[in-house]
Amino acid sequence: MLSKIKHLTLGIFAFIILSACSTSPTGRSQILLFSDNQLSQMSEQTFNAMKSEIKISNKSIENNYVICIAKHITQQLPDSVFSGNWEVVVFDDPQANAFAMPGGKIGVYTGLLEVASNQHQVAAVIGHEVGHVIAQHGNERMSRSALISAGAQATSAALDAYNVENKATIMQAFGIGAQYLGILPFSREHESESDLIGLELMARAGFDPRESVQLWINMSAANEGKAPPEWASTHPSSETRIRQLNANMSSALSIYDEVSNKPTCK
C-alpha cells in the first residue's frame, strides 16, 4: 500500500513538473506553476499595501528623475511582459534598493539614489529588477517553494508511516539541505540572470552599460563588512557580479553604440 502511495505521489509530482516546464530568456529550464493573472493580482495587492505603509517621496525632482529612467527602460519591453503603463513609485526610505513586480509595478527607494550616482547606474538597477519580471523569477521562486513544501509534507508523512526514529533531526536536515543546496543557489542564479538581462536592457535604452560595474563597486563600498559569504546569501557577491558583467560587456556596448537618441534624465 505504501509503495503504491509513493509511486502515485511521484507520478503526480512528475506530471506537475512536466506540465509546468518553461524556458528562461537565457535558455535555462524553469518550473512555473502560477498564471500571469494570479501573479498580477498578488502584485497589485502587495504594491498597494506598500504604498499605504511606506512613506512616498513628495520631491518632484526625485520622482521625475526615476520615472524618466524607468520609462526609457520599460519602453524596450514587448507587450508580452506588460502591455499597459508601468506604475513607478519612489519610496522615501534609506535602503539602497529597488524592485519590479509583474503587472507593471516598479518601486525605487531613495537610499538607492545615494549609492547610484548617475542615471546610468540607476538604470542598471531598474533594468536588473525588470529583468526578474521578464524571466518570471517570482513565479519560479513561488513554484519551487510550493514543491519543496509538498516534498517536506510527503517526507514527514513517510517518516510517520514507517515510525522512523529521529524524525525531527531528519526534517531539520531536510530544511537545511533545501535552503543551502536549493533555495540559495537558485536565488543567486536568478540574480546573475537578471544582471545579464538588465545589462542588455539598459544598453538598448541608451544607458551606458559600463556604469553597471561602477554601481557594484559603489554597492560593495556601501556594504563593506555587512554582506554574508556568497554561499550563505541569496545574492552573488559584488566581485562575482562585476566579473560576470565584464564578461558580457562587449555585446552590451555594441548595442549601446547603436542607440542614437540617448536619454538625459536629470
mmCIF file of C-alpha atoms in Angstrom, residues 27-184:
data_model
loop_
_atom_site.group_PDB
_atom_site.id
_atom_site.type_symbol
_atom_site.label_atom_id
_atom_site.label_comp_id
_atom_site.label_asym_id
_atom_site.label_seq_id
_atom_site.Cartn_x
_atom_site.Cartn_y
_atom_site.Cartn_z
ATOM 1 C CA GLY A 27 17.733 29.231 -22.080
ATOM 2 C CA ARG A 28 17.520 27.849 -18.551
ATOM 3 C CA SER A 29 14.747 25.345 -17.738
ATOM 4 C CA GLN A 30 12.060 26.629 -15.360
ATOM 5 C CA ILE A 31 9.028 25.306 -13.481
ATOM 6 C CA LEU A 32 6.159 27.824 -13.448
ATOM 7 C CA LEU A 33 3.046 26.732 -11.573
ATOM 8 C CA PHE A 34 1.207 30.061 -11.334
ATOM 9 C CA SER A 35 -0.659 32.031 -14.009
ATOM 10 C CA ASP A 36 0.188 35.600 -15.077
ATOM 11 C CA ASN A 37 -3.196 36.708 -13.768
ATOM 12 C CA GLN A 38 -2.522 35.236 -10.329
ATOM 13 C CA LEU A 39 0.846 36.985 -10.116
ATOM 14 C CA SER A 40 -0.561 40.323 -11.292
ATOM 15 C CA GLN A 41 -3.286 40.186 -8.645
ATOM 16 C CA MET A 42 -0.778 39.378 -5.911
ATOM 17 C CA SER A 43 1.500 42.185 -7.118
ATOM 18 C CA GLU A 44 -1.368 44.673 -7.094
ATOM 19 C CA GLN A 45 -2.273 43.777 -3.502
ATOM 20 C CA THR A 46 1.336 43.864 -2.306
ATOM 21 C CA PHE A 47 2.141 47.146 -4.059
ATOM 22 C CA ASN A 48 -0.971 48.855 -2.691
ATOM 23 C CA ALA A 49 -0.084 47.669 0.820
ATOM 24 C CA MET A 50 3.443 49.048 0.474
ATOM 25 C CA LYS A 51 2.133 52.414 -0.704
ATOM 26 C CA SER A 52 -0.057 52.645 2.386
ATOM 27 C CA GLU A 53 2.672 51.531 4.817
ATOM 28 C CA ILE A 54 5.867 53.158 3.474
ATOM 29 C CA LYS A 55 6.288 56.899 3.054
ATOM 30 C CA ILE A 56 6.267 58.005 -0.585
ATOM 31 C CA SER A 57 8.659 60.729 -1.693
ATOM 32 C CA ASN A 58 6.972 64.060 -2.395
ATOM 33 C CA LYS A 59 10.033 65.531 -4.082
ATOM 34 C CA SER A 60 9.204 66.181 -7.721
ATOM 35 C CA ILE A 61 12.882 66.182 -8.751
ATOM 36 C CA GLU A 62 13.418 62.649 -7.419
ATOM 37 C CA ASN A 63 10.154 61.389 -8.865
ATOM 38 C CA ASN A 64 10.682 62.868 -12.325
ATOM 39 C CA TYR A 65 14.259 61.558 -12.425
ATOM 40 C CA VAL A 66 13.314 57.979 -11.556
ATOM 41 C CA ILE A 67 10.208 57.983 -13.763
ATOM 42 C CA CYS A 68 12.282 59.226 -16.703
ATOM 43 C CA ILE A 69 14.796 56.390 -16.303
ATOM 44 C CA ALA A 70 12.111 53.742 -15.784
ATOM 45 C CA LYS A 71 10.212 54.959 -18.848
ATOM 46 C CA HIS A 72 13.222 54.506 -21.109
ATOM 47 C CA ILE A 73 13.828 51.014 -19.692
ATOM 48 C CA THR A 74 10.215 49.799 -19.946
ATOM 49 C CA GLN A 75 9.877 51.116 -23.493
ATOM 50 C CA GLN A 76 12.238 48.320 -24.532
ATOM 51 C CA LEU A 77 9.861 45.592 -23.333
ATOM 52 C CA PRO A 78 7.468 43.601 -25.516
ATOM 53 C CA ASP A 79 3.751 43.661 -24.723
ATOM 54 C CA SER A 80 4.026 40.042 -23.600
ATOM 55 C CA VAL A 81 5.790 41.267 -20.451
ATOM 56 C CA PHE A 82 3.250 44.019 -19.741
ATOM 57 C CA SER A 83 1.191 45.987 -22.253
ATOM 58 C CA GLY A 84 -0.036 48.835 -20.023
ATOM 59 C CA ASN A 85 1.590 51.854 -18.411
ATOM 60 C CA TRP A 86 4.078 50.955 -15.679
ATOM 61 C CA GLU A 87 3.384 52.456 -12.263
ATOM 62 C CA VAL A 88 6.587 53.876 -10.780
ATOM 63 C CA VAL A 89 6.753 54.915 -7.110
ATOM 64 C CA VAL A 90 9.688 56.441 -5.229
ATOM 65 C CA PHE A 91 9.623 55.382 -1.571
ATOM 66 C CA ASP A 92 11.210 57.705 0.986
ATOM 67 C CA ASP A 93 13.343 55.047 2.647
ATOM 68 C CA PRO A 94 17.122 54.865 3.257
ATOM 69 C CA GLN A 95 17.684 51.362 1.904
ATOM 70 C CA ALA A 96 19.661 51.260 -1.348
ATOM 71 C CA ASN A 97 17.263 49.078 -3.259
ATOM 72 C CA ALA A 98 14.502 48.844 -5.849
ATOM 73 C CA PHE A 99 12.078 46.230 -7.133
ATOM 74 C CA ALA A 100 9.754 45.425 -10.018
ATOM 75 C CA MET A 101 6.634 43.267 -9.972
ATOM 76 C CA PRO A 102 4.505 41.508 -12.584
ATOM 77 C CA GLY A 103 1.624 43.654 -13.728
ATOM 78 C CA GLY A 104 3.732 46.764 -14.334
ATOM 79 C CA LYS A 105 4.898 47.874 -10.870
ATOM 80 C CA ILE A 106 8.283 49.477 -10.062
ATOM 81 C CA GLY A 107 9.423 50.762 -6.683
ATOM 82 C CA VAL A 108 12.645 52.661 -6.010
ATOM 83 C CA TYR A 109 13.887 53.600 -2.536
ATOM 84 C CA THR A 110 15.511 56.998 -2.107
ATOM 85 C CA GLY A 111 18.537 55.332 -0.488
ATOM 86 C CA LEU A 112 19.443 53.936 -3.898
ATOM 87 C CA LEU A 113 19.907 57.463 -5.221
ATOM 88 C CA GLU A 114 22.690 57.960 -2.658
ATOM 89 C CA VAL A 115 24.644 54.955 -3.988
ATOM 90 C CA ALA A 116 23.764 55.052 -7.687
ATOM 91 C CA SER A 117 25.442 58.316 -8.610
ATOM 92 C CA ASN A 118 24.017 58.892 -12.105
ATOM 93 C CA GLN A 119 21.178 57.929 -14.445
ATOM 94 C CA HIS A 120 23.138 55.006 -15.902
ATOM 95 C CA GLN A 121 23.664 53.370 -12.513
ATOM 96 C CA VAL A 122 20.004 53.811 -11.556
ATOM 97 C CA ALA A 123 19.104 52.314 -14.945
ATOM 98 C CA ALA A 124 21.311 49.306 -14.174
ATOM 99 C CA VAL A 125 19.284 48.634 -11.014
ATOM 100 C CA ILE A 126 15.886 49.183 -12.636
ATOM 101 C CA GLY A 127 16.926 47.086 -15.632
ATOM 102 C CA HIS A 128 18.013 44.318 -13.276
ATOM 103 C CA GLU A 129 14.718 44.417 -11.368
ATOM 104 C CA VAL A 130 12.650 44.421 -14.556
ATOM 105 C CA GLY A 131 14.819 41.500 -15.668
ATOM 106 C CA HIS A 132 13.326 39.483 -12.796
ATOM 107 C CA VAL A 133 9.865 40.165 -14.238
ATOM 108 C CA ILE A 134 10.905 39.301 -17.792
ATOM 109 C CA ALA A 135 12.383 35.985 -16.633
ATOM 110 C CA GLN A 136 9.374 35.257 -14.352
ATOM 111 C CA HIS A 137 11.610 34.697 -11.358
ATOM 112 C CA GLY A 138 8.819 35.452 -8.876
ATOM 113 C CA ASN A 139 6.689 32.696 -10.380
ATOM 114 C CA GLU A 140 9.663 30.346 -10.363
ATOM 115 C CA ARG A 141 10.531 31.027 -6.713
ATOM 116 C CA MET A 142 6.930 30.547 -5.598
ATOM 117 C CA SER A 143 6.678 27.346 -7.637
ATOM 118 C CA ARG A 144 9.876 25.958 -6.179
ATOM 119 C CA SER A 145 8.776 26.815 -2.645
ATOM 120 C CA ALA A 146 5.455 25.074 -3.247
ATOM 121 C CA LEU A 147 7.234 21.930 -4.449
ATOM 122 C CA ILE A 148 9.679 21.976 -1.526
ATOM 123 C CA SER A 149 6.767 22.387 0.894
ATOM 124 C CA ALA A 150 4.944 19.485 -0.723
ATOM 125 C CA GLY A 151 8.137 17.424 -0.580
ATOM 126 C CA ALA A 152 8.562 18.177 3.124
ATOM 127 C CA GLN A 153 4.982 17.127 3.820
ATOM 128 C CA ALA A 154 5.454 13.903 1.862
ATOM 129 C CA THR A 155 8.718 13.166 3.703
ATOM 130 C CA SER A 156 7.079 13.802 7.078
ATOM 131 C CA ALA A 157 4.168 11.523 6.198
ATOM 132 C CA ALA A 158 6.531 8.750 5.091
ATOM 133 C CA LEU A 159 8.553 9.011 8.305
ATOM 134 C CA ASP A 160 5.340 8.766 10.334
ATOM 135 C CA ALA A 161 4.144 5.780 8.320
ATOM 136 C CA TYR A 162 7.354 3.876 8.974
ATOM 137 C CA ASN A 163 7.647 5.068 12.615
ATOM 138 C CA VAL A 164 11.153 6.306 11.877
ATOM 139 C CA GLU A 165 13.142 7.433 14.896
ATOM 140 C CA ASN A 166 14.792 10.868 14.994
ATOM 141 C CA LYS A 167 12.150 12.332 12.714
ATOM 142 C CA ALA A 168 12.828 15.875 13.985
ATOM 143 C CA THR A 169 16.534 15.581 13.139
ATOM 144 C CA ILE A 170 15.780 14.250 9.656
ATOM 145 C CA MET A 171 13.255 17.018 8.954
ATOM 146 C CA GLN A 172 15.710 19.639 10.190
ATOM 147 C CA ALA A 173 18.334 18.249 7.816
ATOM 148 C CA PHE A 174 15.755 18.348 5.018
ATOM 149 C CA GLY A 175 15.138 22.035 5.711
ATOM 150 C CA ILE A 176 18.835 22.925 5.848
ATOM 151 C CA GLY A 177 19.508 20.986 2.649
ATOM 152 C CA ALA A 178 16.638 22.709 0.848
ATOM 153 C CA GLN A 179 17.957 26.108 1.965
ATOM 154 C CA TYR A 180 21.646 25.765 1.126
ATOM 155 C CA LEU A 181 21.544 23.262 -1.739
ATOM 156 C CA GLY A 182 18.378 24.516 -3.405
ATOM 157 C CA ILE A 183 16.894 27.887 -2.491
ATOM 158 C CA LEU A 184 20.054 29.994 -2.038
#
